[in-house]
Each structure stands twice: as C-alpha cells, then as structure tokens.
mmCIF file of C-alpha atoms and ligand atoms in Angstrom:
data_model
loop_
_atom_site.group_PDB
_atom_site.id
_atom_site.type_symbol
_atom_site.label_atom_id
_atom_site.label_comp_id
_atom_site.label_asym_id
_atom_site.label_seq_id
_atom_site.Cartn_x
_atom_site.Cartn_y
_atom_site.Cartn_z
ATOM 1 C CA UNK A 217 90.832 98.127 101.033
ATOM 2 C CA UNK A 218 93.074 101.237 99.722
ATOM 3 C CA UNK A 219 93.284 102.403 96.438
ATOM 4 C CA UNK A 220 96.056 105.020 95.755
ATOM 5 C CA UNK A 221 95.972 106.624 92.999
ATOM 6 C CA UNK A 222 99.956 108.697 91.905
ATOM 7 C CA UNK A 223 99.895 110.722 88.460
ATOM 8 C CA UNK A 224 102.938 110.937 86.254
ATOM 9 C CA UNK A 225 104.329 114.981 85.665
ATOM 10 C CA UNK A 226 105.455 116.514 82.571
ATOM 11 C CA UNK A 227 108.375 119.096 83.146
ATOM 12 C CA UNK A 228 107.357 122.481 81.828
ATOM 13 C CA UNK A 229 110.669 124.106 82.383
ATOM 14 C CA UNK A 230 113.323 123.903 84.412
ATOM 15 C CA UNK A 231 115.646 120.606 82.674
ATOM 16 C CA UNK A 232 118.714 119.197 84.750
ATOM 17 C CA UNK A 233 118.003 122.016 87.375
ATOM 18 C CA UNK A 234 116.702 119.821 90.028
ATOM 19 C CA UNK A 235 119.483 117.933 91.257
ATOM 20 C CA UNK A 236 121.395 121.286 91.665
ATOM 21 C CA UNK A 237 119.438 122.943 93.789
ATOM 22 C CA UNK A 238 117.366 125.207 90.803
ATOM 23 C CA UNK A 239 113.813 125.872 89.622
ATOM 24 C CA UNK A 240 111.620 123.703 87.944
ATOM 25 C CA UNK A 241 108.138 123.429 86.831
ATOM 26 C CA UNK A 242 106.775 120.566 86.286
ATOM 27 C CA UNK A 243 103.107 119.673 86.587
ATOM 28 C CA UNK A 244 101.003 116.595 87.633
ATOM 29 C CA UNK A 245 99.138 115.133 84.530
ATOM 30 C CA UNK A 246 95.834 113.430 83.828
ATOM 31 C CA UNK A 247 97.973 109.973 83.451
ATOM 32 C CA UNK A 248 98.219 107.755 86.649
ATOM 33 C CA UNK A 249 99.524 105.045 88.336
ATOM 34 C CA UNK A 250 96.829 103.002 91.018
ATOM 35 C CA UNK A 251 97.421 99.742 93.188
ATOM 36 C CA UNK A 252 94.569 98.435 94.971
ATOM 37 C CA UNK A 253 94.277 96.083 97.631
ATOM 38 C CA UNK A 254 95.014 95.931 101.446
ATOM 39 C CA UNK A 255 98.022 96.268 104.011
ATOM 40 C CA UNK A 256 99.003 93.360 106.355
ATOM 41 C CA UNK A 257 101.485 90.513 106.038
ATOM 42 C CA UNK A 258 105.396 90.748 106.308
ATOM 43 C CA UNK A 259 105.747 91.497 102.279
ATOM 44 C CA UNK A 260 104.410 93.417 99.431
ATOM 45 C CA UNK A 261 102.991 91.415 96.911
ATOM 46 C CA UNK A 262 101.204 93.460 93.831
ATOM 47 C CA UNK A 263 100.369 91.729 90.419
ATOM 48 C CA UNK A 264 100.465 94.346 87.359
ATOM 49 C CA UNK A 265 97.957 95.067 84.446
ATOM 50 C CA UNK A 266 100.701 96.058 82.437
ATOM 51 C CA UNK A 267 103.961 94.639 83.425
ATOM 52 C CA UNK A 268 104.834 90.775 83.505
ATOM 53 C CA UNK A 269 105.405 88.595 86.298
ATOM 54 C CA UNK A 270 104.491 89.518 90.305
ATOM 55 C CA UNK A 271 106.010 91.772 92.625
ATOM 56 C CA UNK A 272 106.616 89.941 95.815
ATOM 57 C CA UNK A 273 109.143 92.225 97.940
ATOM 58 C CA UNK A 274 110.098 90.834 101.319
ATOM 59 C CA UNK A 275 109.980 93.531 104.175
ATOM 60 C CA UNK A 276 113.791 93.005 105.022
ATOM 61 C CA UNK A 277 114.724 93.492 101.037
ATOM 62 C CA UNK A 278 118.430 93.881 100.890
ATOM 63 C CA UNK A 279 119.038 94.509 97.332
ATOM 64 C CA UNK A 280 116.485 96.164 95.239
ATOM 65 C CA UNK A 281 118.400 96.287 92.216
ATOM 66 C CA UNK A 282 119.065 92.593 92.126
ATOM 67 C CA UNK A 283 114.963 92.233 92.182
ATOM 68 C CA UNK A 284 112.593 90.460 89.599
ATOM 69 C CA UNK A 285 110.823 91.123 87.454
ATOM 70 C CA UNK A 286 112.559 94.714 86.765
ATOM 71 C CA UNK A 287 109.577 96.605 88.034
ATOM 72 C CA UNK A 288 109.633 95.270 91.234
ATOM 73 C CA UNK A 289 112.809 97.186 91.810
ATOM 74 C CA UNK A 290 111.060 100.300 92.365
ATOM 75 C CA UNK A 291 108.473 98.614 94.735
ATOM 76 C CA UNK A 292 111.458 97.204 96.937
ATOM 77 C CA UNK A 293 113.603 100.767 96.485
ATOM 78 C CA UNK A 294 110.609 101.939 98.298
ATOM 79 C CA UNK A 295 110.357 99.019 100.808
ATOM 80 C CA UNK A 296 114.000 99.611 101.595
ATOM 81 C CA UNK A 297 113.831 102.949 101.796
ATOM 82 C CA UNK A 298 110.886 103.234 104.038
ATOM 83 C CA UNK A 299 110.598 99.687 105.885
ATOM 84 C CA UNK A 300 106.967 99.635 106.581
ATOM 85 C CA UNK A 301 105.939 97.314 110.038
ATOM 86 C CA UNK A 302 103.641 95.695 107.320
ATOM 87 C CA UNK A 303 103.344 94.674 103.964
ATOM 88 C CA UNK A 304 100.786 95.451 101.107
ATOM 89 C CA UNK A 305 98.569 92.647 98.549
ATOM 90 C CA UNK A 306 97.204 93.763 95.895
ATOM 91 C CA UNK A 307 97.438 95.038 92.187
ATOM 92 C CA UNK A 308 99.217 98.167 89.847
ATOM 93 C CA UNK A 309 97.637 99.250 86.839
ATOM 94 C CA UNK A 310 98.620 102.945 85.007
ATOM 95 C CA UNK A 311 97.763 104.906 81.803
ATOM 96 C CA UNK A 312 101.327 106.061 81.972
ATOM 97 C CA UNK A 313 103.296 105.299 79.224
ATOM 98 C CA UNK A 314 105.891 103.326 80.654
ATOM 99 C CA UNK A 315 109.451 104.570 79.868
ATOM 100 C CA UNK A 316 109.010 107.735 77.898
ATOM 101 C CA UNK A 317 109.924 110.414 80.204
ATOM 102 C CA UNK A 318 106.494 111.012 81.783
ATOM 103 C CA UNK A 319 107.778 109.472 85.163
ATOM 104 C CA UNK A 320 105.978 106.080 85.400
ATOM 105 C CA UNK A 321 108.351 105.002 87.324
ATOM 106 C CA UNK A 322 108.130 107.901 90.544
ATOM 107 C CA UNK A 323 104.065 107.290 90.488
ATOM 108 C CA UNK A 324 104.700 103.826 91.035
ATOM 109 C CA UNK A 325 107.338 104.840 93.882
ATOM 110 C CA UNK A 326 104.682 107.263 95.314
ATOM 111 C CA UNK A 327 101.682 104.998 94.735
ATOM 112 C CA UNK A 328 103.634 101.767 96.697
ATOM 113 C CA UNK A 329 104.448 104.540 99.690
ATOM 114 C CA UNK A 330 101.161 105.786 100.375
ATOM 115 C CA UNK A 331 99.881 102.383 99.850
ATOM 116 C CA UNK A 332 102.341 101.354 102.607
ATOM 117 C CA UNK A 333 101.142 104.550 104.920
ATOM 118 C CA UNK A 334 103.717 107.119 105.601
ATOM 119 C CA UNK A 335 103.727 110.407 108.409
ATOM 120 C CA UNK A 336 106.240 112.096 106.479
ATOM 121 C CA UNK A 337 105.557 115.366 104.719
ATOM 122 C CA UNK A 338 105.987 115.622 100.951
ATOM 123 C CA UNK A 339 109.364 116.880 100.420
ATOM 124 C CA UNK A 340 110.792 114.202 103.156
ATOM 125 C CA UNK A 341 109.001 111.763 101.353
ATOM 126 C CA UNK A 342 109.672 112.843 97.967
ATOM 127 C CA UNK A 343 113.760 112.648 98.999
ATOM 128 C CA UNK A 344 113.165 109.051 100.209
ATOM 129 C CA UNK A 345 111.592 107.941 97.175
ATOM 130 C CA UNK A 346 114.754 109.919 95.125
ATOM 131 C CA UNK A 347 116.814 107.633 96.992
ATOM 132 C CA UNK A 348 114.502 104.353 96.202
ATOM 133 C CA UNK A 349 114.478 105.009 92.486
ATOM 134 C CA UNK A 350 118.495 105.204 93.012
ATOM 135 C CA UNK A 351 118.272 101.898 95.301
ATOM 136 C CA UNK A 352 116.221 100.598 92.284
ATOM 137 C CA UNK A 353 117.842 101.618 88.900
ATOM 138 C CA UNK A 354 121.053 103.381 89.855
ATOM 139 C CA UNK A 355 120.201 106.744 88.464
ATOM 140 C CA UNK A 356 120.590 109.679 90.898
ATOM 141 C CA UNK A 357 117.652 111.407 89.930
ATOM 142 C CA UNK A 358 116.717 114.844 91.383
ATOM 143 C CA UNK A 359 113.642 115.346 93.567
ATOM 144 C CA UNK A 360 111.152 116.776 91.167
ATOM 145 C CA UNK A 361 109.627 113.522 89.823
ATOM 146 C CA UNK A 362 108.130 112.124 93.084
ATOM 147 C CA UNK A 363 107.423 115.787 94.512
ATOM 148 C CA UNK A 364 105.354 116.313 91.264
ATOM 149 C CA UNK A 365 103.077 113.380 92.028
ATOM 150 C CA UNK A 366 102.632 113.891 95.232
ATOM 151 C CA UNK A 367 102.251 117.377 95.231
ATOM 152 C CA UNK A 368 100.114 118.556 91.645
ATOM 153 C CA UNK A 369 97.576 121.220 91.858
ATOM 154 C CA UNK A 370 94.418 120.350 89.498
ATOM 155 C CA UNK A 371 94.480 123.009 86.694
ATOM 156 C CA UNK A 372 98.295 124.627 87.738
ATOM 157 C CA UNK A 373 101.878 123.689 87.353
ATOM 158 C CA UNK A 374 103.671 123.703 90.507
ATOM 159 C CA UNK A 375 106.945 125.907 90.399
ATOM 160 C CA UNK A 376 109.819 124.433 93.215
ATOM 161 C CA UNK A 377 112.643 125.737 94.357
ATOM 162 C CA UNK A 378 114.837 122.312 94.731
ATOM 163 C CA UNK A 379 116.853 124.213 97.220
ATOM 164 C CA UNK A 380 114.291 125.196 99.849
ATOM 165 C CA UNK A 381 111.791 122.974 98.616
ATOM 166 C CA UNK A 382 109.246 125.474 97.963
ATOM 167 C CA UNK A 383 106.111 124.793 96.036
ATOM 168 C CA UNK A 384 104.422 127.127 94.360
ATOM 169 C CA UNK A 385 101.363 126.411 92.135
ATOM 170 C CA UNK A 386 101.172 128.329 89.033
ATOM 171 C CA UNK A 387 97.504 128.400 87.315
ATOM 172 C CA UNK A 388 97.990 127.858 83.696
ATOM 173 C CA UNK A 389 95.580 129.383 81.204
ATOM 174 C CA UNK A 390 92.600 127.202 80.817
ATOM 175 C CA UNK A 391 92.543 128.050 76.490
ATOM 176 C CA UNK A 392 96.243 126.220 75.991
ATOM 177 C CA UNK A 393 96.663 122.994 75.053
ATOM 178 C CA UNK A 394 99.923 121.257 76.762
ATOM 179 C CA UNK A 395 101.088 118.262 73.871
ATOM 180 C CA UNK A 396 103.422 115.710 74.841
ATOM 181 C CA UNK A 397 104.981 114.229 71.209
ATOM 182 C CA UNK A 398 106.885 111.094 72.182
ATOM 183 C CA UNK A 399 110.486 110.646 69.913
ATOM 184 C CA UNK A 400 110.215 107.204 69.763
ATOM 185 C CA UNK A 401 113.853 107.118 70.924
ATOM 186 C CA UNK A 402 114.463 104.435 73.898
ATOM 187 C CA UNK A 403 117.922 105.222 76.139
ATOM 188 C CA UNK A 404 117.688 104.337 79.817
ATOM 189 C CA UNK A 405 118.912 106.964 82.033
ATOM 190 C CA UNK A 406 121.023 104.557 83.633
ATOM 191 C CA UNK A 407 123.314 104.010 80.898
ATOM 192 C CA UNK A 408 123.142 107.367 79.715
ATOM 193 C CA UNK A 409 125.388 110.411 80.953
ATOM 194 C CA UNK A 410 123.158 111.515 83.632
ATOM 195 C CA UNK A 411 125.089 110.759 86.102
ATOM 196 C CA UNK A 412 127.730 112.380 84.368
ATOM 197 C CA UNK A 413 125.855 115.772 83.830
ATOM 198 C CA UNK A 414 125.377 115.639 88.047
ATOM 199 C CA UNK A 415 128.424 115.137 88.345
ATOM 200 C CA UNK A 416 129.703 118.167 85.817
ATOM 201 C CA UNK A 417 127.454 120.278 87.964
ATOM 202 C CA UNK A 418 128.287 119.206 91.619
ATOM 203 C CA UNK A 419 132.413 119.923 90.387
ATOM 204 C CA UNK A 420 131.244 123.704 89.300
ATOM 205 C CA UNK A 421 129.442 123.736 92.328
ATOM 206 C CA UNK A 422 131.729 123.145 94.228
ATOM 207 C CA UNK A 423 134.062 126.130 92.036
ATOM 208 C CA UNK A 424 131.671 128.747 92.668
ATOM 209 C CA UNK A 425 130.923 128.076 95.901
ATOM 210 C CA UNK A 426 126.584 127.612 95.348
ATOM 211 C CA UNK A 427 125.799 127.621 91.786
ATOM 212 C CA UNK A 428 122.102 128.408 92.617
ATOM 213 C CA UNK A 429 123.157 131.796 93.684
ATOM 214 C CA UNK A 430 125.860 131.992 90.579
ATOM 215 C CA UNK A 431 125.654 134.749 88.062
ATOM 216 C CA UNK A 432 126.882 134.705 84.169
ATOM 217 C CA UNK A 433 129.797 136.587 85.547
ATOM 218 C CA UNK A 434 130.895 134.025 87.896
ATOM 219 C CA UNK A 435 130.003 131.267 85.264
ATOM 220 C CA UNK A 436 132.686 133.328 82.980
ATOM 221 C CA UNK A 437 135.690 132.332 85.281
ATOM 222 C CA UNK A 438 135.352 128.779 85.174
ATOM 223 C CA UNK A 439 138.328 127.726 83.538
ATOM 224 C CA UNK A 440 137.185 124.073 81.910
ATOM 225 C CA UNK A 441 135.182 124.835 78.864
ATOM 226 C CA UNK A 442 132.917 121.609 80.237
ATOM 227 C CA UNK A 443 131.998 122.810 83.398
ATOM 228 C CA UNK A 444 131.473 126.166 82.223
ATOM 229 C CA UNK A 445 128.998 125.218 79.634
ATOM 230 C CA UNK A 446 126.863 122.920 82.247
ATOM 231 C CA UNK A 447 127.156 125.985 84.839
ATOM 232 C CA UNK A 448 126.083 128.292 82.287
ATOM 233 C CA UNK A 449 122.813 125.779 81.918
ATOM 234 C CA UNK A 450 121.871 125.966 84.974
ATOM 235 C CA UNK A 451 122.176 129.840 85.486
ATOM 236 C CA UNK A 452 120.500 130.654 82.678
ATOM 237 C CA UNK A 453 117.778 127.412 82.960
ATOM 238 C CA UNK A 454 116.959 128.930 86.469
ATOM 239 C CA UNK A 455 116.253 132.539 84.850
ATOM 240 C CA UNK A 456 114.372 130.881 81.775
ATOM 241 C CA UNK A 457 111.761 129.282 84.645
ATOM 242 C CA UNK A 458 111.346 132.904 86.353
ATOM 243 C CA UNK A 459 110.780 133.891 82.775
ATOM 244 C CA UNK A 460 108.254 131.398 81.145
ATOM 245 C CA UNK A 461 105.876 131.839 84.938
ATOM 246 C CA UNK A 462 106.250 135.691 84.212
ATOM 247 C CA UNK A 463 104.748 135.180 80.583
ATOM 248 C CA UNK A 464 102.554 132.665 81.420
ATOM 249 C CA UNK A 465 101.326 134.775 84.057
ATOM 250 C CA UNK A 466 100.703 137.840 81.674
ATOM 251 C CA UNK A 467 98.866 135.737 79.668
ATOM 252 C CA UNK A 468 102.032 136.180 76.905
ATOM 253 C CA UNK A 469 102.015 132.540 75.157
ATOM 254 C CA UNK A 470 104.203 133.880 72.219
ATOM 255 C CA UNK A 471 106.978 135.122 75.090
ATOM 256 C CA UNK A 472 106.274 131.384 77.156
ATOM 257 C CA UNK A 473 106.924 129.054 73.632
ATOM 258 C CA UNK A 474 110.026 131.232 73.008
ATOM 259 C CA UNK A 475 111.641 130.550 76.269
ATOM 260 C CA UNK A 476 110.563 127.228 76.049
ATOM 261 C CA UNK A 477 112.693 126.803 72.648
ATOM 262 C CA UNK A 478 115.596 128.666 74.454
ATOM 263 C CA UNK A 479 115.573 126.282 77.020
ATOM 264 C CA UNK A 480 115.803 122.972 74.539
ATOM 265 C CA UNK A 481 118.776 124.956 72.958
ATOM 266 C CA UNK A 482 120.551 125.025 75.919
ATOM 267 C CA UNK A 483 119.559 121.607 77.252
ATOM 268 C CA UNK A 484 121.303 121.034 73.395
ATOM 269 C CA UNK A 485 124.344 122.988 73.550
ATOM 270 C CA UNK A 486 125.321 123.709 76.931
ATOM 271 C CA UNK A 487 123.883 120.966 78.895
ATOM 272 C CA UNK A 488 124.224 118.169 76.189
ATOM 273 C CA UNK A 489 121.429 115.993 76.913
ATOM 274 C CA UNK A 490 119.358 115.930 73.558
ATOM 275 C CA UNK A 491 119.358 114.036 70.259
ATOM 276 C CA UNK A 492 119.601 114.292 66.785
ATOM 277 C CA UNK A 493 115.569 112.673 66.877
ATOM 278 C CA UNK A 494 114.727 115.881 69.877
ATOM 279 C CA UNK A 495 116.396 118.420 68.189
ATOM 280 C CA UNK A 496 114.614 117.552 64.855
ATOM 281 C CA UNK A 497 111.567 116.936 66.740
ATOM 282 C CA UNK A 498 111.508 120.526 68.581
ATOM 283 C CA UNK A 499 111.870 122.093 65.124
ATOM 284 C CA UNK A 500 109.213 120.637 63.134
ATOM 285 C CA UNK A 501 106.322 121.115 66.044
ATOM 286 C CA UNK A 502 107.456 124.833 66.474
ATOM 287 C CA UNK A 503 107.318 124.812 62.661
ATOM 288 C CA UNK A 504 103.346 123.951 63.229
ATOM 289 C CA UNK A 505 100.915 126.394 63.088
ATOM 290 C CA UNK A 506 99.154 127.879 66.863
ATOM 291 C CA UNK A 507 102.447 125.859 68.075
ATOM 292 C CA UNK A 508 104.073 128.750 70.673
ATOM 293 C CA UNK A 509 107.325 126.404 71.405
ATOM 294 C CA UNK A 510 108.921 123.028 72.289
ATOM 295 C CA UNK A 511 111.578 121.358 74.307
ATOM 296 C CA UNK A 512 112.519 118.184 75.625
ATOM 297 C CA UNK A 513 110.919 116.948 78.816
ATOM 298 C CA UNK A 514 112.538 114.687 81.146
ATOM 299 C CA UNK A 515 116.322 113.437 81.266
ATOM 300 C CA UNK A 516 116.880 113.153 77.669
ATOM 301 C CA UNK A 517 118.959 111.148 75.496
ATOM 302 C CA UNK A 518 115.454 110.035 74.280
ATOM 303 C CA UNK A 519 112.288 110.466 75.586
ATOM 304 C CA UNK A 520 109.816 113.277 74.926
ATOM 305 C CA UNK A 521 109.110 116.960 73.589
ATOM 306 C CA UNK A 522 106.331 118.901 75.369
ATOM 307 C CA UNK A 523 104.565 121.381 73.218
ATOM 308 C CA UNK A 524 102.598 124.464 74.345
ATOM 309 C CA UNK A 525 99.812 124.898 71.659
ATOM 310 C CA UNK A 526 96.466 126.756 71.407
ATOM 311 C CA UNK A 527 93.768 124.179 71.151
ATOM 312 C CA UNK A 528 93.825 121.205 68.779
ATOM 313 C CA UNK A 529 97.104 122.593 67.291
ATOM 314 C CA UNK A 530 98.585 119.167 67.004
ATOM 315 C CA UNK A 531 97.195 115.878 65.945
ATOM 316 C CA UNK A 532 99.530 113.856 67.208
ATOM 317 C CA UNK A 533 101.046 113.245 70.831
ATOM 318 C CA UNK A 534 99.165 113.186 74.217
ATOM 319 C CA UNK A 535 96.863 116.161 75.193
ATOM 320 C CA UNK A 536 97.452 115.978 78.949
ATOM 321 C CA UNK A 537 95.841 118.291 81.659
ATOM 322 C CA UNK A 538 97.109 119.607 84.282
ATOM 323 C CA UNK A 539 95.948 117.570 87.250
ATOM 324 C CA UNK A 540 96.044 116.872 91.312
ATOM 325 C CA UNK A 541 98.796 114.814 93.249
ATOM 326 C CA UNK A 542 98.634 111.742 94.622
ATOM 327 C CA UNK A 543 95.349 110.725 96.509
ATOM 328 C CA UNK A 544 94.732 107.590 98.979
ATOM 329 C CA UNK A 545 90.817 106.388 99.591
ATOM 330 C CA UNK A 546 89.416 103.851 101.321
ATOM 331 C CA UNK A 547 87.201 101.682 99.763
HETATM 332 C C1 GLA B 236 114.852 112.993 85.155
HETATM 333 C C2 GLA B 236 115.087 112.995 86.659
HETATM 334 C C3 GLA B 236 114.670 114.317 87.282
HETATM 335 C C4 GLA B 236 115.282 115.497 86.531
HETATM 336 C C5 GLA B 236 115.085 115.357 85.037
HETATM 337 C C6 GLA B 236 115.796 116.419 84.235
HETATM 338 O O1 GLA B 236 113.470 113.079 84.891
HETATM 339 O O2 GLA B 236 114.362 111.949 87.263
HETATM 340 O O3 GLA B 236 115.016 114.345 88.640
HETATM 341 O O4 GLA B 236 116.648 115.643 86.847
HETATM 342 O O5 GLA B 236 115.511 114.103 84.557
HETATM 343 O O6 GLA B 236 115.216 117.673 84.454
#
C-alpha cells in the first residue's frame, strides 16, 4: 500500500512568466492532494472523496480529454503521458479547493505519477505532467504548477528560473501571514485567453530574439502596441521577482507588498489577465490594516488574490503555510 501525498502552490510572484522562460515564486502550501491504495493491474482505477463518479483509466488511454467523469482527464493525461507497465487501485481525497487557482488540478497530476512510480527527476517530470494537464484540459500551462508540488521546501518559497530550471528555496519570515482571499469568480482557463497571452509572448519572443534576456529598451522597439505591452510584462514581472526575494530577504515587508501591488497592476494593464472582481479585490485588502500588498495568483480571469499580512491581519480567506513537496510512503 502507497499513499502519496502532492500539495497545491500559491504563486508569490512571478504571473504569466513561466511559460516564457522567466522567474517565478511560487510556494508549496499546507493544502494537499492524497490517493491511497496499491499498484498492479493493466488500469488505474481511483474513487474520489470529493469528486463524483470513478476514475477507471485504461493503460493504452488514447484520448484523455474525451475521459469521464472530467477529473479523470488529468489521471489519464498522466497515464498517457507516462504509460506506466502497471496500473494503480485505490482512492483521491484533497483539502484543495478545487478550481480556484491553488492548482488542484497539478497535485492530482503529481499525486497519480508518483503513485504510478517514476525515475525521472523533478523538472523532467514536472514537463511531462505540463504536457498531461494539456492532454487533459487543453490549456498550455507553464511548468511551475507541478514543479511547485513536487519540489516545496517546508517553511520557504522556492524561486525558479523556468529557463534553466533552477530551484532556489527562499525562507520566508516565520512572523508573516500569507492570505489567500478567493474572488468568487469561476472562468476556466481553457476558455479564457491564456492561450492567447502564450501566444502574444512566444510572437515577441520570437521579435527580440529571447525575451528572458530582453531589456525595456528592446521592449521599446516592438512595433504592435499588443506585443509590446505583454513583452513589457514579462521584463518587468522578471525584475519585480528579483525584487520582492531582495525585500523579503532584508526582512523589508513594506518594500515586498509594494512590489506585490506593482505586479497585479501589470498583470492588469500590460498583461491583461485580471477582472473587474481582482482588481477591486486587490484594493480593498491593501486598504486593510498590517495588509503589506496583494495580487492575483494563478492564471486569472478569476480565481484568487494572495495577500502578504502580519499575523491575523485578515479574517477572511485561507491562512496557508508554506509547506514540503510531494512525498510517497509505504504503508
Ligand atoms: C496557471 C498556469 C501556470 C502559470 C500561471 C500564471 O496557473 O498553470 O503555468 O502560467 O497560470 O502565472
């Protein structure tokens, strides 16, 4: 008997930077995913606590968007993605909240992989399980999600460089609360513009030749006012990540919540991804007293605002720690 166990992440910093090769910081959170049960047998069959209906996912899965129930998908992305000599019984339960933004759907991914057994390292793994969550929903997702999970560092955020896959823990101050405030507003990512914003960013890419190494000088020569917003994101999104580790590390909350509220204005006016319900959102936490800052968290369009607070600043939202990656054990 296994029992994996695959937390969800919150994204610090670092929005719509992953899938360009950029910085992010995202951290693994006290919220988890965990199937149970034992490998054998030619498919994976997991009942779910939360979700209706069984996951029973052949071995030779062709199609893991046409799967049902829905949140099967993700178990046969993964079974396509990895094809495992043997299959998997058992159950899923998670404290996630499913949908929101806090990536239930990547610690299911990671918890169905290591529940399957895998030799490959993290990042390799993590780009596999990018590609099952696009087998599974269609959205081409960057890589920070599932290397969050797997990769969390109890009591640190983990800083990554999407373009060497780098990971970096960064210790966050034990006397700050980290609030996630959920909008309430429901857009799937699927039928939102995300695939749009990747593919803004891959076309001024491709204009400047590496937009990782771009500069707000070679941003300025972009012709289409479009691409030249989204480029100008990213540059300046990479630099805000640099910035809020700096002032986290100097133990400067005021300097960390401002760059954190820089960063939702850009994700708002350059990048494009927020609401009416986020923007509002962002304003009336910062507006909170021992509230440093705000932004969204996640793909947007929806979703949720992560706060940094001093303790018991809010009284609404989830307190979430920062917490370890994915673990297997046997029972
Ligand atoms: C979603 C994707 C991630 C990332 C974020 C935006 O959560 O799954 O890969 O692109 O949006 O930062």
């Amino acid at each position: 008997m296994l029992r994996v166990r695959a937390p969800g992440r919150v994204n610090l910093i670092g929005g719509h930077t992953d899938y360009t090769g950029g910085l992010v910081l995202p951290m693994a959170i006290d919220f988890a995913t965990v199937v149970e049960g034992e490998r054998g047998g030619d498919e994976v069959r997991l009942e779910s606590a939360d979700e209706a209906g069984v996951a029973v996912v052949a071995l030779d899965v062709e199609d893991p968007a046409g799967v049902t129930p829905p949140w099967a998908r993700y178990i046969a992305g993964v079974v396509a993605e990895l094809r495992p000599p043997v299959g998997f019984t058992g159950r899923v339960s998670t404290s996630i909240p499913i949908g929101t933004g806090l990536s239930s759907s990547a610690a299911l991914e990671v918890a169905v992989a290591l529940a399957l057994g895998t030799d490959l390292p993290p990042a390799a793994l993590a780009q596999s399980l990018r590609q099952a969550e696009f087998r599974a929903s269609g959205v081409p997702c960057g890589i920070m999600d599932q290397l969050a999970s797997l990769t969390g560092v109890e009591g640190h955020a983990v800083l990554i460089d999407c373009t060497a896959l780098t990971i970096t823990p960064v210790p966050l101050p034990p006397d700050v609360d980290i609030v996630v405030v959920d909008s309430g507003e429901r857009r799937a990512l699927a039928t939102s513009g995300y695939a749009a914003r990747r593919a803004e960013v891959a076309a001024a890419d491709a204009l400047l030749g590496s937009l990782p190494q771009a500069t707000l000088d070679d941003v300025a020569v972009i012709d289409d006012p479009v691409l030249r917003k989204r480029a100008r994101h990213v540059v300046t999104e990479n630099a805000r990540v640099l910035a809020f580790c700096a002032a986290i590390a100097a133990g400067d909350l005021a300097t960390a919540g401002e760059v954190m509220v820089a960063s939702h204005a850009s994700l708002r006016d350059d990048q494009e991804v927020t609401t009416a319900a986020l923007d509002a959102l962002v304003v009336r936490l910062c507006a909170t007293p021992g509230v440093y800052g705000a932004r969204l968290t996640g793909g947007g369009w929806g979703g949720c605002v992560v706060a940094l607070t001093d303790p018991g600043a809010l009284t609404e939202g989830w307190t979430v720690r920062p917490s370890a990656g994915a673990t297997v054990d046997e029972l």
